[in-house]
Amino acid sequence: IAAHLRHVHSPELQLYVIRILFIVPIFAASSWYSLKAANSPAQEYVYVNAFRDVYEAFVIHTFLAFLTACFGEEENLIRVLEGKAQQEHLFGLHLILRAPRMGRPYYLFCKYTVLQFVVVKTALTSLEVVLHATGNYNHGDFTPGTPFWFVTIGINLSQMVALYALLLFYHVLHEDLAPVRPLGKFMSVKLIVFFLFWQAVVLGAAANSGYFHGTPEWPMNAIV
């Protein structure tokens, strides 16, 4: 982050890069505070982690905005898409879904499909905070119909749809984006979001199932 601030040569692109890189100190700070405040009766770490989770969704949208900015303006990107062959859905989805027409419809499909993750993640994270504050959120309880089950399924489905939209975007434009080497960036963003989400789910489920237990010094909420 400091290097980008010292050496500004493409401010339009570097702004998005800095926003994405900020996920590292935010995750580090939230992890540190969760450990520091683990024994706090108020459990303020829940609110810190909620901000972290919402920022994670913001990063996904920022990454798409970064790729869009590589073309200068949205209209430039739309003209590039209009010159591409029609892209069908991947993974057999073309059998049941009609792909948007190349150009503006295709771009807007990818844009709003990614943006829905920001809305859904923010809404469900806010719901999680409220349920936790009222004592109605049992983290790791996968029993169908429980708040944890509902929030986990909702976030996971929304996340998968958003990452699929990013994949469609990259699949069509990977040659045009070659100068910024998007594959490594795409995989980094995808793996960070996917791994961190499922890490929390698996640890929560393991703790709820009794596979490991907390101690007075390290309560379960500090581990999970």
PDB file of C-alpha atoms in Angstrom:
ATOM      1  CA  ILE A   1       0.000   0.000   0.000  1.00  0.00           C
ATOM      2  CA  ALA A   2       2.777   2.412   0.915  1.00  0.00           C
ATOM      3  CA  ALA A   3       4.596   1.667  -2.351  1.00  0.00           C
ATOM      4  CA  HIS A   4       1.491   2.536  -4.379  1.00  0.00           C
ATOM      5  CA  LEU A   5       1.071   5.769  -2.419  1.00  0.00           C
ATOM      6  CA  ARG A   6       4.712   6.729  -3.005  1.00  0.00           C
ATOM      7  CA  HIS A   7       4.780   5.835  -6.700  1.00  0.00           C
ATOM      8  CA  VAL A   8       1.605   7.089  -8.323  1.00  0.00           C
ATOM      9  CA  HIS A   9       1.719   6.472 -12.072  1.00  0.00           C
ATOM     10  CA  SER A  10      -1.823   5.221 -12.812  1.00  0.00           C
ATOM     11  CA  PRO A  11      -4.015   6.816 -10.127  1.00  0.00           C
ATOM     12  CA  GLU A  12      -7.267   5.520 -11.607  1.00  0.00           C
ATOM     13  CA  LEU A  13      -6.079   1.907 -11.329  1.00  0.00           C
ATOM     14  CA  GLN A  14      -3.987   2.248  -8.184  1.00  0.00           C
ATOM     15  CA  LEU A  15      -6.970   3.546  -6.237  1.00  0.00           C
ATOM     16  CA  TYR A  16      -8.720   0.207  -6.761  1.00  0.00           C
ATOM     17  CA  VAL A  17      -5.547  -1.735  -6.007  1.00  0.00           C
ATOM     18  CA  ILE A  18      -5.143   0.062  -2.679  1.00  0.00           C
ATOM     19  CA  ARG A  19      -8.756  -0.639  -1.765  1.00  0.00           C
ATOM     20  CA  ILE A  20      -8.196  -4.333  -2.463  1.00  0.00           C
ATOM     21  CA  LEU A  21      -4.904  -4.457  -0.554  1.00  0.00           C
ATOM     22  CA  PHE A  22      -6.550  -2.888   2.491  1.00  0.00           C
ATOM     23  CA  ILE A  23      -8.224  -6.242   3.107  1.00  0.00           C
ATOM     24  CA  VAL A  24      -4.904  -7.473   4.554  1.00  0.00           C
ATOM     25  CA  PRO A  25      -4.576  -4.957   7.434  1.00  0.00           C
ATOM     26  CA  ILE A  26      -8.326  -5.115   8.039  1.00  0.00           C
ATOM     27  CA  PHE A  27      -8.225  -8.892   8.452  1.00  0.00           C
ATOM     28  CA  ALA A  28      -5.095  -8.657  10.598  1.00  0.00           C
ATOM     29  CA  ALA A  29      -6.657  -5.991  12.826  1.00  0.00           C
ATOM     30  CA  SER A  30      -9.915  -7.916  13.208  1.00  0.00           C
ATOM     31  CA  SER A  31      -8.025 -11.099  14.126  1.00  0.00           C
ATOM     32  CA  TRP A  32      -5.903  -9.244  16.692  1.00  0.00           C
ATOM     33  CA  TYR A  33      -8.915  -7.536  18.255  1.00  0.00           C
ATOM     34  CA  SER A  34     -10.905 -10.784  18.345  1.00  0.00           C
ATOM     35  CA  LEU A  35      -8.132 -12.350  20.406  1.00  0.00           C
ATOM     36  CA  LYS A  36      -7.713  -9.273  22.606  1.00  0.00           C
ATOM     37  CA  ALA A  37     -11.437  -8.896  23.327  1.00  0.00           C
ATOM     38  CA  ALA A  38     -12.347 -12.588  23.384  1.00  0.00           C
ATOM     39  CA  ASN A  39     -13.212 -12.499  27.103  1.00  0.00           C
ATOM     40  CA  SER A  40     -15.093  -9.210  26.913  1.00  0.00           C
ATOM     41  CA  PRO A  41     -18.723  -9.598  28.075  1.00  0.00           C
ATOM     42  CA  ALA A  42     -19.826  -7.109  25.422  1.00  0.00           C
ATOM     43  CA  GLN A  43     -18.133  -9.175  22.702  1.00  0.00           C
ATOM     44  CA  GLU A  44     -17.302  -6.095  20.638  1.00  0.00           C
ATOM     45  CA  TYR A  45     -15.284  -8.294  18.283  1.00  0.00           C
ATOM     46  CA  VAL A  46     -18.566  -9.346  16.675  1.00  0.00           C
ATOM     47  CA  TYR A  47     -18.995  -5.837  15.264  1.00  0.00           C
ATOM     48  CA  VAL A  48     -15.364  -5.649  14.147  1.00  0.00           C
ATOM     49  CA  ASN A  49     -15.710  -8.964  12.330  1.00  0.00           C
ATOM     50  CA  ALA A  50     -18.950  -7.761  10.757  1.00  0.00           C
ATOM     51  CA  PHE A  51     -17.117  -4.788   9.246  1.00  0.00           C
ATOM     52  CA  ARG A  52     -14.420  -7.179   7.983  1.00  0.00           C
ATOM     53  CA  ASP A  53     -17.034  -9.401   6.318  1.00  0.00           C
ATOM     54  CA  VAL A  54     -18.742  -6.472   4.601  1.00  0.00           C
ATOM     55  CA  TYR A  55     -15.373  -5.180   3.357  1.00  0.00           C
ATOM     56  CA  GLU A  56     -14.689  -8.621   1.911  1.00  0.00           C
ATOM     57  CA  ALA A  57     -17.781  -8.248  -0.288  1.00  0.00           C
ATOM     58  CA  PHE A  58     -16.699  -4.715  -1.190  1.00  0.00           C
ATOM     59  CA  VAL A  59     -13.358  -6.125  -2.408  1.00  0.00           C
ATOM     60  CA  ILE A  60     -15.124  -8.432  -4.874  1.00  0.00           C
ATOM     61  CA  HIS A  61     -16.968  -5.486  -6.406  1.00  0.00           C
ATOM     62  CA  THR A  62     -13.804  -3.365  -6.346  1.00  0.00           C
ATOM     63  CA  PHE A  63     -11.954  -6.042  -8.293  1.00  0.00           C
ATOM     64  CA  LEU A  64     -14.549  -5.877 -11.077  1.00  0.00           C
ATOM     65  CA  ALA A  65     -14.304  -2.075 -11.014  1.00  0.00           C
ATOM     66  CA  PHE A  66     -10.510  -2.402 -11.334  1.00  0.00           C
ATOM     67  CA  LEU A  67     -10.832  -4.623 -14.408  1.00  0.00           C
ATOM     68  CA  THR A  68     -13.350  -2.191 -15.888  1.00  0.00           C
ATOM     69  CA  ALA A  69     -11.004   0.740 -15.248  1.00  0.00           C
ATOM     70  CA  CYS A  70      -8.316  -1.032 -17.274  1.00  0.00           C
ATOM     71  CA  PHE A  71     -10.356  -0.056 -20.350  1.00  0.00           C
ATOM     72  CA  GLY A  72     -10.547   3.595 -19.316  1.00  0.00           C
ATOM     73  CA  GLU A  73     -14.295   4.047 -19.232  1.00  0.00           C
ATOM     74  CA  GLU A  74     -17.329   1.775 -19.176  1.00  0.00           C
ATOM     75  CA  GLU A  75     -18.247   2.793 -22.724  1.00  0.00           C
ATOM     76  CA  ASN A  76     -14.846   1.656 -23.988  1.00  0.00           C
ATOM     77  CA  LEU A  77     -15.360  -1.718 -22.344  1.00  0.00           C
ATOM     78  CA  ILE A  78     -18.835  -2.022 -23.800  1.00  0.00           C
ATOM     79  CA  ARG A  79     -17.490  -1.367 -27.302  1.00  0.00           C
ATOM     80  CA  VAL A  80     -14.870  -4.098 -26.790  1.00  0.00           C
ATOM     81  CA  LEU A  81     -17.586  -6.517 -25.655  1.00  0.00           C
ATOM     82  CA  GLU A  82     -19.718  -5.667 -28.682  1.00  0.00           C
ATOM     83  CA  GLY A  83     -16.868  -6.870 -30.904  1.00  0.00           C
ATOM     84  CA  LYS A  84     -16.664 -10.255 -29.145  1.00  0.00           C
ATOM     85  CA  ALA A  85     -18.357 -13.459 -30.237  1.00  0.00           C
ATOM     86  CA  GLN A  86     -21.445 -14.355 -28.259  1.00  0.00           C
ATOM     87  CA  GLN A  87     -20.461 -15.947 -24.947  1.00  0.00           C
ATOM     88  CA  GLU A  88     -22.658 -18.728 -23.612  1.00  0.00           C
ATOM     89  CA  HIS A  89     -22.945 -19.735 -19.980  1.00  0.00           C
ATOM     90  CA  LEU A  90     -20.324 -22.154 -18.650  1.00  0.00           C
ATOM     91  CA  PHE A  91     -20.525 -25.513 -16.859  1.00  0.00           C
ATOM     92  CA  GLY A  92     -23.611 -26.668 -18.726  1.00  0.00           C
ATOM     93  CA  LEU A  93     -25.697 -23.726 -17.574  1.00  0.00           C
ATOM     94  CA  HIS A  94     -26.223 -22.774 -21.221  1.00  0.00           C
ATOM     95  CA  LEU A  95     -28.747 -25.628 -21.358  1.00  0.00           C
ATOM     96  CA  ILE A  96     -31.085 -23.834 -18.980  1.00  0.00           C
ATOM     97  CA  LEU A  97     -30.032 -20.172 -19.075  1.00  0.00           C
ATOM     98  CA  ARG A  98     -29.843 -17.755 -21.961  1.00  0.00           C
ATOM     99  CA  ALA A  99     -26.674 -15.675 -21.968  1.00  0.00           C
ATOM    100  CA  PRO A 100     -27.011 -11.880 -22.141  1.00  0.00           C
ATOM    101  CA  ARG A 101     -26.247 -10.261 -25.475  1.00  0.00           C
ATOM    102  CA  MET A 102     -22.649  -9.088 -25.889  1.00  0.00           C
ATOM    103  CA  GLY A 103     -22.064  -5.429 -25.196  1.00  0.00           C
ATOM    104  CA  ARG A 104     -23.942  -3.421 -22.583  1.00  0.00           C
ATOM    105  CA  PRO A 105     -26.313  -6.272 -21.527  1.00  0.00           C
ATOM    106  CA  TYR A 106     -23.354  -8.590 -20.880  1.00  0.00           C
ATOM    107  CA  TYR A 107     -21.461  -5.968 -18.898  1.00  0.00           C
ATOM    108  CA  LEU A 108     -24.481  -5.026 -16.794  1.00  0.00           C
ATOM    109  CA  PHE A 109     -25.190  -8.698 -16.108  1.00  0.00           C
ATOM    110  CA  CYS A 110     -21.682  -9.191 -14.730  1.00  0.00           C
ATOM    111  CA  LYS A 111     -21.719  -5.892 -12.850  1.00  0.00           C
ATOM    112  CA  TYR A 112     -25.048  -6.372 -11.065  1.00  0.00           C
ATOM    113  CA  THR A 113     -24.450 -10.064 -10.423  1.00  0.00           C
ATOM    114  CA  VAL A 114     -21.282  -9.130  -8.563  1.00  0.00           C
ATOM    115  CA  LEU A 115     -22.959  -6.175  -6.845  1.00  0.00           C
ATOM    116  CA  GLN A 116     -25.722  -8.390  -5.429  1.00  0.00           C
ATOM    117  CA  PHE A 117     -23.077 -10.075  -3.263  1.00  0.00           C
ATOM    118  CA  VAL A 118     -22.322  -6.735  -1.584  1.00  0.00           C
ATOM    119  CA  VAL A 119     -26.029  -6.230  -0.843  1.00  0.00           C
ATOM    120  CA  VAL A 120     -26.674  -9.787   0.334  1.00  0.00           C
ATOM    121  CA  LYS A 121     -23.495 -10.036   2.411  1.00  0.00           C
ATOM    122  CA  THR A 122     -24.194  -6.690   4.092  1.00  0.00           C
ATOM    123  CA  ALA A 123     -27.809  -7.599   4.831  1.00  0.00           C
ATOM    124  CA  LEU A 124     -27.058 -11.082   6.190  1.00  0.00           C
ATOM    125  CA  THR A 125     -24.054  -9.872   8.185  1.00  0.00           C
ATOM    126  CA  SER A 126     -26.247  -7.194   9.768  1.00  0.00           C
ATOM    127  CA  LEU A 127     -28.829  -9.878  10.550  1.00  0.00           C
ATOM    128  CA  GLU A 128     -26.089 -12.018  12.087  1.00  0.00           C
ATOM    129  CA  VAL A 129     -25.028  -9.139  14.362  1.00  0.00           C
ATOM    130  CA  VAL A 130     -28.604  -8.559  15.519  1.00  0.00           C
ATOM    131  CA  LEU A 131     -29.189 -12.254  16.187  1.00  0.00           C
ATOM    132  CA  HIS A 132     -25.894 -12.511  18.048  1.00  0.00           C
ATOM    133  CA  ALA A 133     -26.754  -9.479  20.189  1.00  0.00           C
ATOM    134  CA  THR A 134     -30.108 -11.032  21.135  1.00  0.00           C
ATOM    135  CA  GLY A 135     -28.585 -14.434  21.860  1.00  0.00           C
ATOM    136  CA  ASN A 136     -30.348 -16.175  18.966  1.00  0.00           C
ATOM    137  CA  TYR A 137     -27.337 -16.984  16.810  1.00  0.00           C
ATOM    138  CA  ASN A 138     -25.605 -20.284  17.525  1.00  0.00           C
ATOM    139  CA  HIS A 139     -22.457 -20.173  15.418  1.00  0.00           C
ATOM    140  CA  GLY A 140     -21.743 -23.563  13.845  1.00  0.00           C
ATOM    141  CA  ASP A 141     -25.244 -25.008  14.255  1.00  0.00           C
ATOM    142  CA  PHE A 142     -25.961 -26.531  10.829  1.00  0.00           C
ATOM    143  CA  THR A 143     -29.426 -27.774  11.777  1.00  0.00           C
ATOM    144  CA  PRO A 144     -31.684 -26.859   8.813  1.00  0.00           C
ATOM    145  CA  GLY A 145     -33.770 -23.802   9.552  1.00  0.00           C
ATOM    146  CA  THR A 146     -31.476 -22.356  12.229  1.00  0.00           C
ATOM    147  CA  PRO A 147     -30.165 -18.779  11.845  1.00  0.00           C
ATOM    148  CA  PHE A 148     -26.607 -19.993  11.228  1.00  0.00           C
ATOM    149  CA  TRP A 149     -27.798 -22.414   8.544  1.00  0.00           C
ATOM    150  CA  PHE A 150     -29.886 -19.720   6.854  1.00  0.00           C
ATOM    151  CA  VAL A 151     -27.090 -17.101   6.880  1.00  0.00           C
ATOM    152  CA  THR A 152     -24.443 -19.583   5.713  1.00  0.00           C
ATOM    153  CA  ILE A 153     -26.520 -20.896   2.798  1.00  0.00           C
ATOM    154  CA  GLY A 154     -27.545 -17.382   1.749  1.00  0.00           C
ATOM    155  CA  ILE A 155     -24.001 -15.989   1.773  1.00  0.00           C
ATOM    156  CA  ASN A 156     -22.545 -19.048   0.052  1.00  0.00           C
ATOM    157  CA  LEU A 157     -25.069 -18.980  -2.809  1.00  0.00           C
ATOM    158  CA  SER A 158     -24.617 -15.243  -3.302  1.00  0.00           C
ATOM    159  CA  GLN A 159     -20.840 -15.614  -3.204  1.00  0.00           C
ATOM    160  CA  MET A 160     -20.817 -18.414  -5.778  1.00  0.00           C
ATOM    161  CA  VAL A 161     -23.003 -16.399  -8.151  1.00  0.00           C
ATOM    162  CA  ALA A 162     -20.734 -13.353  -7.821  1.00  0.00           C
ATOM    163  CA  LEU A 163     -17.569 -15.361  -8.445  1.00  0.00           C
ATOM    164  CA  TYR A 164     -19.227 -16.996 -11.460  1.00  0.00           C
ATOM    165  CA  ALA A 165     -19.951 -13.542 -12.899  1.00  0.00           C
ATOM    166  CA  LEU A 166     -16.295 -12.593 -12.432  1.00  0.00           C
ATOM    167  CA  LEU A 167     -15.305 -15.804 -14.206  1.00  0.00           C
ATOM    168  CA  LEU A 168     -17.577 -14.959 -17.168  1.00  0.00           C
ATOM    169  CA  PHE A 169     -16.067 -11.486 -17.317  1.00  0.00           C
ATOM    170  CA  TYR A 170     -12.525 -12.840 -17.271  1.00  0.00           C
ATOM    171  CA  HIS A 171     -13.293 -15.631 -19.751  1.00  0.00           C
ATOM    172  CA  VAL A 172     -14.337 -13.161 -22.437  1.00  0.00           C
ATOM    173  CA  LEU A 173     -11.754 -10.449 -21.788  1.00  0.00           C
ATOM    174  CA  HIS A 174      -8.639 -12.310 -20.619  1.00  0.00           C
ATOM    175  CA  GLU A 175      -6.710 -11.498 -23.818  1.00  0.00           C
ATOM    176  CA  ASP A 176      -7.553  -7.792 -23.599  1.00  0.00           C
ATOM    177  CA  LEU A 177      -6.571  -7.751 -19.909  1.00  0.00           C
ATOM    178  CA  ALA A 178      -3.293  -9.610 -20.473  1.00  0.00           C
ATOM    179  CA  PRO A 179      -1.122  -6.503 -19.765  1.00  0.00           C
ATOM    180  CA  VAL A 180      -2.359  -6.413 -16.146  1.00  0.00           C
ATOM    181  CA  ARG A 181      -1.995 -10.213 -15.747  1.00  0.00           C
ATOM    182  CA  PRO A 182      -5.488 -10.720 -14.337  1.00  0.00           C
ATOM    183  CA  LEU A 183      -5.364 -14.488 -13.751  1.00  0.00           C
ATOM    184  CA  GLY A 184      -3.220 -14.329 -10.620  1.00  0.00           C
ATOM    185  CA  LYS A 185      -5.256 -11.427  -9.265  1.00  0.00           C
ATOM    186  CA  PHE A 186      -8.517 -13.218 -10.037  1.00  0.00           C
ATOM    187  CA  MET A 187      -7.382 -16.429  -8.333  1.00  0.00           C
ATOM    188  CA  SER A 188      -6.108 -14.502  -5.310  1.00  0.00           C
ATOM    189  CA  VAL A 189      -9.401 -12.705  -4.792  1.00  0.00           C
ATOM    190  CA  LYS A 190     -11.417 -15.857  -5.436  1.00  0.00           C
ATOM    191  CA  LEU A 191      -9.380 -18.040  -3.091  1.00  0.00           C
ATOM    192  CA  ILE A 192      -9.272 -15.443  -0.316  1.00  0.00           C
ATOM    193  CA  VAL A 193     -13.048 -15.064  -0.280  1.00  0.00           C
ATOM    194  CA  PHE A 194     -13.747 -18.772  -0.730  1.00  0.00           C
ATOM    195  CA  PHE A 195     -11.165 -20.024   1.774  1.00  0.00           C
ATOM    196  CA  LEU A 196     -11.880 -17.524   4.551  1.00  0.00           C
ATOM    197  CA  PHE A 197     -15.632 -18.097   4.363  1.00  0.00           C
ATOM    198  CA  TRP A 198     -15.374 -21.877   4.529  1.00  0.00           C
ATOM    199  CA  GLN A 199     -12.658 -21.728   7.170  1.00  0.00           C
ATOM    200  CA  ALA A 200     -15.091 -19.922   9.464  1.00  0.00           C
ATOM    201  CA  VAL A 201     -17.906 -22.349   8.599  1.00  0.00           C
ATOM    202  CA  VAL A 202     -15.802 -25.488   9.174  1.00  0.00           C
ATOM    203  CA  LEU A 203     -14.330 -24.226  12.456  1.00  0.00           C
ATOM    204  CA  GLY A 204     -17.759 -23.206  13.685  1.00  0.00           C
ATOM    205  CA  ALA A 205     -19.279 -26.557  12.783  1.00  0.00           C
ATOM    206  CA  ALA A 206     -16.376 -28.456  14.390  1.00  0.00           C
ATOM    207  CA  ALA A 207     -16.690 -26.463  17.598  1.00  0.00           C
ATOM    208  CA  ASN A 208     -20.452 -26.897  17.692  1.00  0.00           C
ATOM    209  CA  SER A 209     -20.035 -30.676  17.191  1.00  0.00           C
ATOM    210  CA  GLY A 210     -17.625 -30.939  20.112  1.00  0.00           C
ATOM    211  CA  TYR A 211     -14.480 -31.780  18.144  1.00  0.00           C
ATOM    212  CA  PHE A 212     -12.491 -29.255  20.184  1.00  0.00           C
ATOM    213  CA  HIS A 213     -13.148 -27.171  23.278  1.00  0.00           C
ATOM    214  CA  GLY A 214     -12.127 -23.838  24.673  1.00  0.00           C
ATOM    215  CA  THR A 215     -10.210 -23.079  27.870  1.00  0.00           C
ATOM    216  CA  PRO A 216     -10.517 -20.231  30.394  1.00  0.00           C
ATOM    217  CA  GLU A 217      -7.605 -18.489  28.651  1.00  0.00           C
ATOM    218  CA  TRP A 218      -8.840 -19.290  25.139  1.00  0.00           C
ATOM    219  CA  PRO A 219     -12.642 -19.438  25.034  1.00  0.00           C
ATOM    220  CA  MET A 220     -14.368 -20.981  22.064  1.00  0.00           C
ATOM    221  CA  ASN A 221     -15.379 -17.611  20.585  1.00  0.00           C
ATOM    222  CA  ALA A 222     -11.692 -16.665  20.389  1.00  0.00           C
ATOM    223  CA  ILE A 223     -10.901 -19.826  18.434  1.00  0.00           C
ATOM    224  CA  VAL A 224     -13.873 -19.735  16.089  1.00  0.00           C
TER     225      VAL A 224
END
